[in-house]
Amino acid sequence: AQTVTQSQPEMSVQEAETVTLSCTYDTSESDYYLFWYKQPPSRQMILVIRQEAYKQQNATENRFSVNFQKAAKSFSLKISDSQLGDAAMYFCAYRSAAGTDKLIFGTGTRLQVFP
Amino acid sequence: GAGVSQSPRYKVAKRGQDVALRCDPISGHVSLFWYQQALGQGPEFLTYFQNEAQLDKSGLPSDRFFAERPEGSVSTLKIQRTQQEDSAVYLCASSLVQGASYEQYFGPGTRLTVT
């Protein structure tokens, strides 16, 4: 079975600085997708960024980028130029390319942004 | 168009009562998922529908949990004889089709408290 581990329960960053959130996963599959979701206090989960395992190039979405290391089964999220609105819970998630599309989530990292 | 909506947003039930939680997915979305999010944890998969067919119910924790999507649109998650351990936020998500890297769009969740 696949598992996702987020070892940082809480992180903090100052506005305009850069922060990296860690995620590791375990799988025996070769084809899968990885996601970072943001869950603000209102609780609506929002997709931040996605990565297809077959792509070597790291995904980037504006201030958000990932460092995908397939051999190490690592998928970290870098937030550049942090803003107050980035404060939220961040969840790393795994989805197999086969079977149903269910997401397997980590336990989350709470990000605080200080002015 | 409108996003995924869920009702009620909050539900308090006495132990032993039955509850029904509703999810309205984004119009035209084929796939629908239910997740359970305990306090301080990441969401955990409960069940998955493709149109009206329930293709995966491997995450339902007991036979007290039942989900349906009779017309391939609105879905209801029913919990019979609620127990305190059922207290959690129940999230619904929908996606356009199955497969590829299609995004799952999440609703705001229903917070269930069993007293």
PDB file of C-alpha atoms in Angstrom:
ATOM      1  CA  ALA A   1       0.000   0.000   0.000  1.00  0.00           C
ATOM      2  CA  GLN A   2       1.101   3.525  -0.684  1.00  0.00           C
ATOM      3  CA  THR A   3       1.879   5.941   2.119  1.00  0.00           C
ATOM      4  CA  VAL A   4       2.638   9.645   2.290  1.00  0.00           C
ATOM      5  CA  THR A   5       4.687  11.197   5.081  1.00  0.00           C
ATOM      6  CA  GLN A   6       4.961  14.841   6.031  1.00  0.00           C
ATOM      7  CA  SER A   7       7.449  15.127   8.864  1.00  0.00           C
ATOM      8  CA  GLN A   8       6.985  18.838   9.580  1.00  0.00           C
ATOM      9  CA  PRO A   9       3.795  19.439  11.579  1.00  0.00           C
ATOM     10  CA  GLU A  10       4.414  23.198  11.591  1.00  0.00           C
ATOM     11  CA  MET A  11       6.561  25.630   9.670  1.00  0.00           C
ATOM     12  CA  SER A  12       6.853  29.378   9.768  1.00  0.00           C
ATOM     13  CA  VAL A  13       8.212  31.955   7.375  1.00  0.00           C
ATOM     14  CA  GLN A  14       8.459  35.701   7.169  1.00  0.00           C
ATOM     15  CA  GLU A  15       6.634  37.562   4.496  1.00  0.00           C
ATOM     16  CA  ALA A  16       8.615  37.780   1.240  1.00  0.00           C
ATOM     17  CA  GLU A  17      10.927  34.944   2.288  1.00  0.00           C
ATOM     18  CA  THR A  18      11.113  31.419   0.896  1.00  0.00           C
ATOM     19  CA  VAL A  19      10.012  28.254   2.659  1.00  0.00           C
ATOM     20  CA  THR A  20      10.217  24.574   1.716  1.00  0.00           C
ATOM     21  CA  LEU A  21       7.744  21.945   2.879  1.00  0.00           C
ATOM     22  CA  SER A  22       8.859  18.316   2.820  1.00  0.00           C
ATOM     23  CA  CYS A  23       7.023  15.220   1.671  1.00  0.00           C
ATOM     24  CA  THR A  24       8.137  11.649   1.165  1.00  0.00           C
ATOM     25  CA  TYR A  25       6.088   8.758  -0.113  1.00  0.00           C
ATOM     26  CA  ASP A  26       6.342   5.040  -0.485  1.00  0.00           C
ATOM     27  CA  THR A  27       5.114   3.102  -3.472  1.00  0.00           C
ATOM     28  CA  SER A  28       6.083   0.189  -5.660  1.00  0.00           C
ATOM     29  CA  GLU A  29       4.358   1.735  -8.672  1.00  0.00           C
ATOM     30  CA  SER A  30       6.237   3.482 -11.445  1.00  0.00           C
ATOM     31  CA  ASP A  31       3.394   5.625 -12.756  1.00  0.00           C
ATOM     32  CA  TYR A  32       1.553   7.972 -10.446  1.00  0.00           C
ATOM     33  CA  TYR A  33       0.737  11.601  -9.711  1.00  0.00           C
ATOM     34  CA  LEU A  34       1.701  13.820  -6.809  1.00  0.00           C
ATOM     35  CA  PHE A  35      -0.136  16.873  -5.571  1.00  0.00           C
ATOM     36  CA  TRP A  36       0.142  19.647  -3.052  1.00  0.00           C
ATOM     37  CA  TYR A  37      -3.160  20.901  -1.679  1.00  0.00           C
ATOM     38  CA  LYS A  38      -3.743  23.994   0.450  1.00  0.00           C
ATOM     39  CA  GLN A  39      -6.457  24.050   3.095  1.00  0.00           C
ATOM     40  CA  PRO A  40      -7.098  27.518   4.549  1.00  0.00           C
ATOM     41  CA  PRO A  41      -8.992  27.859   7.826  1.00  0.00           C
ATOM     42  CA  SER A  42     -12.294  27.931   5.886  1.00  0.00           C
ATOM     43  CA  ARG A  43     -11.479  24.279   5.085  1.00  0.00           C
ATOM     44  CA  GLN A  44     -12.017  24.290   1.308  1.00  0.00           C
ATOM     45  CA  MET A  45      -9.127  22.304  -0.132  1.00  0.00           C
ATOM     46  CA  ILE A  46      -7.458  23.952  -3.126  1.00  0.00           C
ATOM     47  CA  LEU A  47      -4.981  22.384  -5.536  1.00  0.00           C
ATOM     48  CA  VAL A  48      -1.646  24.199  -5.497  1.00  0.00           C
ATOM     49  CA  ILE A  49       0.467  22.171  -7.881  1.00  0.00           C
ATOM     50  CA  ARG A  50       0.664  18.728  -9.459  1.00  0.00           C
ATOM     51  CA  GLN A  51       3.475  16.544 -10.804  1.00  0.00           C
ATOM     52  CA  GLU A  52       3.277  13.581 -13.123  1.00  0.00           C
ATOM     53  CA  ALA A  53       5.830  10.936 -12.142  1.00  0.00           C
ATOM     54  CA  TYR A  54       6.836  10.300 -15.748  1.00  0.00           C
ATOM     55  CA  LYS A  55       7.916  13.910 -16.170  1.00  0.00           C
ATOM     56  CA  GLN A  56      11.473  14.684 -15.129  1.00  0.00           C
ATOM     57  CA  GLN A  57      10.916  18.430 -15.166  1.00  0.00           C
ATOM     58  CA  ASN A  58       9.798  19.884 -11.877  1.00  0.00           C
ATOM     59  CA  ALA A  59       6.388  21.567 -11.945  1.00  0.00           C
ATOM     60  CA  THR A  60       6.096  25.304 -11.344  1.00  0.00           C
ATOM     61  CA  GLU A  61       3.043  27.487 -10.738  1.00  0.00           C
ATOM     62  CA  ASN A  62       3.948  31.136 -10.217  1.00  0.00           C
ATOM     63  CA  ARG A  63       5.521  31.356  -6.726  1.00  0.00           C
ATOM     64  CA  PHE A  64       5.100  27.630  -6.099  1.00  0.00           C
ATOM     65  CA  SER A  65       7.524  25.002  -7.331  1.00  0.00           C
ATOM     66  CA  VAL A  66       8.358  21.433  -6.470  1.00  0.00           C
ATOM     67  CA  ASN A  67      11.539  19.422  -6.152  1.00  0.00           C
ATOM     68  CA  PHE A  68      10.577  15.948  -7.352  1.00  0.00           C
ATOM     69  CA  GLN A  69      13.168  13.274  -6.684  1.00  0.00           C
ATOM     70  CA  LYS A  70      11.659  10.030  -7.968  1.00  0.00           C
ATOM     71  CA  ALA A  71      14.459   7.712  -6.871  1.00  0.00           C
ATOM     72  CA  ALA A  72      14.407   9.154  -3.376  1.00  0.00           C
ATOM     73  CA  LYS A  73      10.571   9.256  -3.370  1.00  0.00           C
ATOM     74  CA  SER A  74      10.659  12.855  -2.276  1.00  0.00           C
ATOM     75  CA  PHE A  75       8.328  15.670  -3.321  1.00  0.00           C
ATOM     76  CA  SER A  76       8.971  18.998  -1.596  1.00  0.00           C
ATOM     77  CA  LEU A  77       7.095  22.252  -2.147  1.00  0.00           C
ATOM     78  CA  LYS A  78       8.924  25.565  -2.314  1.00  0.00           C
ATOM     79  CA  ILE A  79       6.983  28.774  -1.775  1.00  0.00           C
ATOM     80  CA  SER A  80       8.850  31.874  -2.882  1.00  0.00           C
ATOM     81  CA  ASP A  81       8.052  35.447  -1.865  1.00  0.00           C
ATOM     82  CA  SER A  82       5.692  34.198   0.844  1.00  0.00           C
ATOM     83  CA  GLN A  83       2.506  36.169   1.385  1.00  0.00           C
ATOM     84  CA  LEU A  84       0.178  36.388   4.361  1.00  0.00           C
ATOM     85  CA  GLY A  85      -2.457  34.595   2.305  1.00  0.00           C
ATOM     86  CA  ASP A  86      -0.211  31.550   2.038  1.00  0.00           C
ATOM     87  CA  ALA A  87      -0.894  30.723   5.682  1.00  0.00           C
ATOM     88  CA  ALA A  88      -2.781  27.419   5.708  1.00  0.00           C
ATOM     89  CA  MET A  89      -2.464  23.666   6.119  1.00  0.00           C
ATOM     90  CA  TYR A  90      -0.598  22.091   3.234  1.00  0.00           C
ATOM     91  CA  PHE A  91      -1.194  18.481   2.310  1.00  0.00           C
ATOM     92  CA  CYS A  92       0.912  16.328   0.063  1.00  0.00           C
ATOM     93  CA  ALA A  93      -1.084  13.689  -1.806  1.00  0.00           C
ATOM     94  CA  TYR A  94      -0.408  10.664  -3.986  1.00  0.00           C
ATOM     95  CA  ARG A  95      -2.595   9.189  -6.683  1.00  0.00           C
ATOM     96  CA  SER A  96      -1.974   5.995  -8.564  1.00  0.00           C
ATOM     97  CA  ALA A  97      -2.195   6.095 -12.346  1.00  0.00           C
ATOM     98  CA  ALA A  98      -4.079   2.792 -12.220  1.00  0.00           C
ATOM     99  CA  GLY A  99      -7.321   1.890 -10.520  1.00  0.00           C
ATOM    100  CA  THR A 100      -9.544   4.537  -8.972  1.00  0.00           C
ATOM    101  CA  ASP A 101      -8.362   8.101  -8.619  1.00  0.00           C
ATOM    102  CA  LYS A 102      -8.455   8.201  -4.830  1.00  0.00           C
ATOM    103  CA  LEU A 103      -5.971  10.500  -3.183  1.00  0.00           C
ATOM    104  CA  ILE A 104      -3.721   9.355  -0.360  1.00  0.00           C
ATOM    105  CA  PHE A 105      -2.850  12.288   1.862  1.00  0.00           C
ATOM    106  CA  GLY A 106      -0.104  13.014   4.333  1.00  0.00           C
ATOM    107  CA  THR A 107      -0.875  14.419   7.759  1.00  0.00           C
ATOM    108  CA  GLY A 108      -0.236  17.981   6.686  1.00  0.00           C
ATOM    109  CA  THR A 109       2.050  20.880   7.538  1.00  0.00           C
ATOM    110  CA  ARG A 110       0.672  24.039   9.091  1.00  0.00           C
ATOM    111  CA  LEU A 111       2.381  27.059   7.576  1.00  0.00           C
ATOM    112  CA  GLN A 112       2.417  30.334   9.456  1.00  0.00           C
ATOM    113  CA  VAL A 113       3.455  33.534   7.694  1.00  0.00           C
ATOM    114  CA  PHE A 114       4.686  36.423   9.808  1.00  0.00           C
ATOM    115  CA  PRO A 115       4.674  40.035   8.625  1.00  0.00           C
TER     116      PRO A 115
ATOM    117  CA  GLY B   1     -20.008  27.740 -12.585  1.00  0.00           C
ATOM    118  CA  ALA B   2     -20.587  26.886  -8.942  1.00  0.00           C
ATOM    119  CA  GLY B   3     -18.158  24.722  -7.058  1.00  0.00           C
ATOM    120  CA  VAL B   4     -18.829  21.611  -5.011  1.00  0.00           C
ATOM    121  CA  SER B   5     -21.360  22.275  -2.277  1.00  0.00           C
ATOM    122  CA  GLN B   6     -22.106  20.261   0.830  1.00  0.00           C
ATOM    123  CA  SER B   7     -24.900  20.393   3.346  1.00  0.00           C
ATOM    124  CA  PRO B   8     -25.292  20.756   6.179  1.00  0.00           C
ATOM    125  CA  ARG B   9     -22.044  22.535   6.982  1.00  0.00           C
ATOM    126  CA  TYR B  10     -22.320  21.516  10.632  1.00  0.00           C
ATOM    127  CA  LYS B  11     -24.159  18.619  12.191  1.00  0.00           C
ATOM    128  CA  VAL B  12     -24.423  17.633  15.829  1.00  0.00           C
ATOM    129  CA  ALA B  13     -25.819  14.178  16.457  1.00  0.00           C
ATOM    130  CA  LYS B  14     -26.402  12.236  19.608  1.00  0.00           C
ATOM    131  CA  ARG B  15     -24.727   8.872  19.769  1.00  0.00           C
ATOM    132  CA  GLY B  16     -26.933   6.308  18.104  1.00  0.00           C
ATOM    133  CA  GLN B  17     -28.681   8.711  15.738  1.00  0.00           C
ATOM    134  CA  ASP B  18     -28.571   8.337  11.966  1.00  0.00           C
ATOM    135  CA  VAL B  19     -27.226  11.195   9.834  1.00  0.00           C
ATOM    136  CA  ALA B  20     -27.278  11.994   6.123  1.00  0.00           C
ATOM    137  CA  LEU B  21     -24.709  14.260   4.498  1.00  0.00           C
ATOM    138  CA  ARG B  22     -25.288  15.686   1.042  1.00  0.00           C
ATOM    139  CA  CYS B  23     -22.861  16.546  -1.718  1.00  0.00           C
ATOM    140  CA  ASP B  24     -23.636  18.493  -4.891  1.00  0.00           C
ATOM    141  CA  PRO B  25     -20.717  18.067  -7.297  1.00  0.00           C
ATOM    142  CA  ILE B  26     -19.799  20.415 -10.084  1.00  0.00           C
ATOM    143  CA  SER B  27     -22.270  19.952 -12.929  1.00  0.00           C
ATOM    144  CA  GLY B  28     -21.050  17.411 -15.453  1.00  0.00           C
ATOM    145  CA  HIS B  29     -18.398  15.897 -13.240  1.00  0.00           C
ATOM    146  CA  VAL B  30     -18.337  12.149 -13.617  1.00  0.00           C
ATOM    147  CA  SER B  31     -16.220  11.208 -10.621  1.00  0.00           C
ATOM    148  CA  LEU B  32     -17.227  11.806  -7.017  1.00  0.00           C
ATOM    149  CA  PHE B  33     -15.246  11.018  -3.874  1.00  0.00           C
ATOM    150  CA  TRP B  34     -15.943  11.062  -0.158  1.00  0.00           C
ATOM    151  CA  TYR B  35     -13.145  11.574   2.363  1.00  0.00           C
ATOM    152  CA  GLN B  36     -13.119  11.646   6.158  1.00  0.00           C
ATOM    153  CA  GLN B  37     -10.830  14.120   7.901  1.00  0.00           C
ATOM    154  CA  ALA B  38     -10.305  13.630  11.620  1.00  0.00           C
ATOM    155  CA  LEU B  39      -9.060  16.561  13.675  1.00  0.00           C
ATOM    156  CA  GLY B  40      -5.427  17.308  12.939  1.00  0.00           C
ATOM    157  CA  GLN B  41      -5.173  14.640  10.246  1.00  0.00           C
ATOM    158  CA  GLY B  42      -5.164  14.482   6.484  1.00  0.00           C
ATOM    159  CA  PRO B  43      -8.282  13.379   4.634  1.00  0.00           C
ATOM    160  CA  GLU B  44      -8.776   9.637   4.283  1.00  0.00           C
ATOM    161  CA  PHE B  45     -10.587   8.076   1.346  1.00  0.00           C
ATOM    162  CA  LEU B  46     -13.991   6.563   1.996  1.00  0.00           C
ATOM    163  CA  THR B  47     -15.627   5.797  -1.337  1.00  0.00           C
ATOM    164  CA  TYR B  48     -15.681   6.631  -5.046  1.00  0.00           C
ATOM    165  CA  PHE B  49     -18.420   6.903  -7.672  1.00  0.00           C
ATOM    166  CA  GLN B  50     -18.182   7.044 -11.408  1.00  0.00           C
ATOM    167  CA  ASN B  51     -21.562   8.398 -12.448  1.00  0.00           C
ATOM    168  CA  GLU B  52     -24.046   6.333 -10.413  1.00  0.00           C
ATOM    169  CA  ALA B  53     -21.756   3.325 -10.016  1.00  0.00           C
ATOM    170  CA  GLN B  54     -19.939   2.934  -6.720  1.00  0.00           C
ATOM    171  CA  LEU B  55     -16.634   1.545  -7.938  1.00  0.00           C
ATOM    172  CA  ASP B  56     -14.655   1.607  -4.722  1.00  0.00           C
ATOM    173  CA  LYS B  57     -15.943   1.525  -1.162  1.00  0.00           C
ATOM    174  CA  SER B  58     -12.819   0.094   0.385  1.00  0.00           C
ATOM    175  CA  GLY B  59     -12.383   3.039   2.750  1.00  0.00           C
ATOM    176  CA  LEU B  60     -15.770   2.844   4.456  1.00  0.00           C
ATOM    177  CA  PRO B  61     -14.868   2.069   8.084  1.00  0.00           C
ATOM    178  CA  SER B  62     -17.868  -0.086   8.911  1.00  0.00           C
ATOM    179  CA  ASP B  63     -21.195  -1.294   7.601  1.00  0.00           C
ATOM    180  CA  ARG B  64     -22.793   1.651   9.385  1.00  0.00           C
ATOM    181  CA  PHE B  65     -21.512   3.837   6.537  1.00  0.00           C
ATOM    182  CA  PHE B  66     -23.431   3.858   3.290  1.00  0.00           C
ATOM    183  CA  ALA B  67     -23.147   6.107   0.241  1.00  0.00           C
ATOM    184  CA  GLU B  68     -25.260   6.505  -2.848  1.00  0.00           C
ATOM    185  CA  ARG B  69     -25.431   8.559  -6.028  1.00  0.00           C
ATOM    186  CA  PRO B  70     -28.586   7.277  -7.679  1.00  0.00           C
ATOM    187  CA  GLU B  71     -28.761   9.625 -10.672  1.00  0.00           C
ATOM    188  CA  GLY B  72     -25.072  10.204 -11.140  1.00  0.00           C
ATOM    189  CA  SER B  73     -25.162  13.698  -9.712  1.00  0.00           C
ATOM    190  CA  VAL B  74     -25.972  14.435  -6.057  1.00  0.00           C
ATOM    191  CA  SER B  75     -24.514  12.014  -3.533  1.00  0.00           C
ATOM    192  CA  THR B  76     -25.503  11.212   0.027  1.00  0.00           C
ATOM    193  CA  LEU B  77     -23.309   9.709   2.706  1.00  0.00           C
ATOM    194  CA  LYS B  78     -25.345   8.080   5.439  1.00  0.00           C
ATOM    195  CA  ILE B  79     -24.032   7.033   8.797  1.00  0.00           C
ATOM    196  CA  GLN B  80     -26.244   4.827  10.919  1.00  0.00           C
ATOM    197  CA  ARG B  81     -26.096   4.569  14.700  1.00  0.00           C
ATOM    198  CA  THR B  82     -23.405   7.241  14.958  1.00  0.00           C
ATOM    199  CA  GLN B  83     -20.530   6.721  17.371  1.00  0.00           C
ATOM    200  CA  GLN B  84     -18.153   9.262  18.893  1.00  0.00           C
ATOM    201  CA  GLU B  85     -15.332   8.064  16.665  1.00  0.00           C
ATOM    202  CA  ASP B  86     -17.387   9.187  13.662  1.00  0.00           C
ATOM    203  CA  SER B  87     -16.799  12.826  14.660  1.00  0.00           C
ATOM    204  CA  ALA B  88     -14.848  14.352  11.788  1.00  0.00           C
ATOM    205  CA  VAL B  89     -15.126  16.606   8.783  1.00  0.00           C
ATOM    206  CA  TYR B  90     -16.550  14.783   5.786  1.00  0.00           C
ATOM    207  CA  LEU B  91     -15.249  16.124   2.493  1.00  0.00           C
ATOM    208  CA  CYS B  92     -16.721  15.558  -0.925  1.00  0.00           C
ATOM    209  CA  ALA B  93     -14.727  16.046  -4.127  1.00  0.00           C
ATOM    210  CA  SER B  94     -15.570  15.771  -7.790  1.00  0.00           C
ATOM    211  CA  SER B  95     -13.568  15.604 -10.977  1.00  0.00           C
ATOM    212  CA  LEU B  96     -14.480  15.824 -14.628  1.00  0.00           C
ATOM    213  CA  VAL B  97     -13.426  12.353 -15.662  1.00  0.00           C
ATOM    214  CA  GLN B  98     -11.386   9.477 -14.365  1.00  0.00           C
ATOM    215  CA  GLY B  99      -7.725   9.160 -15.021  1.00  0.00           C
ATOM    216  CA  ALA B 100      -4.912  11.399 -16.188  1.00  0.00           C
ATOM    217  CA  SER B 101      -4.101  14.250 -13.852  1.00  0.00           C
ATOM    218  CA  TYR B 102      -7.579  15.687 -13.636  1.00  0.00           C
ATOM    219  CA  GLU B 103      -8.006  17.856 -10.594  1.00  0.00           C
ATOM    220  CA  GLN B 104     -10.331  16.915  -7.779  1.00  0.00           C
ATOM    221  CA  TYR B 105     -12.375  19.892  -6.628  1.00  0.00           C
ATOM    222  CA  PHE B 106     -13.286  19.802  -2.975  1.00  0.00           C
ATOM    223  CA  GLY B 107     -16.350  21.057  -1.170  1.00  0.00           C
ATOM    224  CA  PRO B 108     -16.216  22.947   2.138  1.00  0.00           C
ATOM    225  CA  GLY B 109     -17.005  19.825   4.134  1.00  0.00           C
ATOM    226  CA  THR B 110     -19.548  18.859   6.765  1.00  0.00           C
ATOM    227  CA  ARG B 111     -18.294  18.912  10.329  1.00  0.00           C
ATOM    228  CA  LEU B 112     -20.001  16.113  12.235  1.00  0.00           C
ATOM    229  CA  THR B 113     -19.877  16.116  16.007  1.00  0.00           C
ATOM    230  CA  VAL B 114     -21.280  13.099  17.821  1.00  0.00           C
ATOM    231  CA  THR B 115     -22.073  13.741  21.472  1.00  0.00           C
TER     232      THR B 115
END
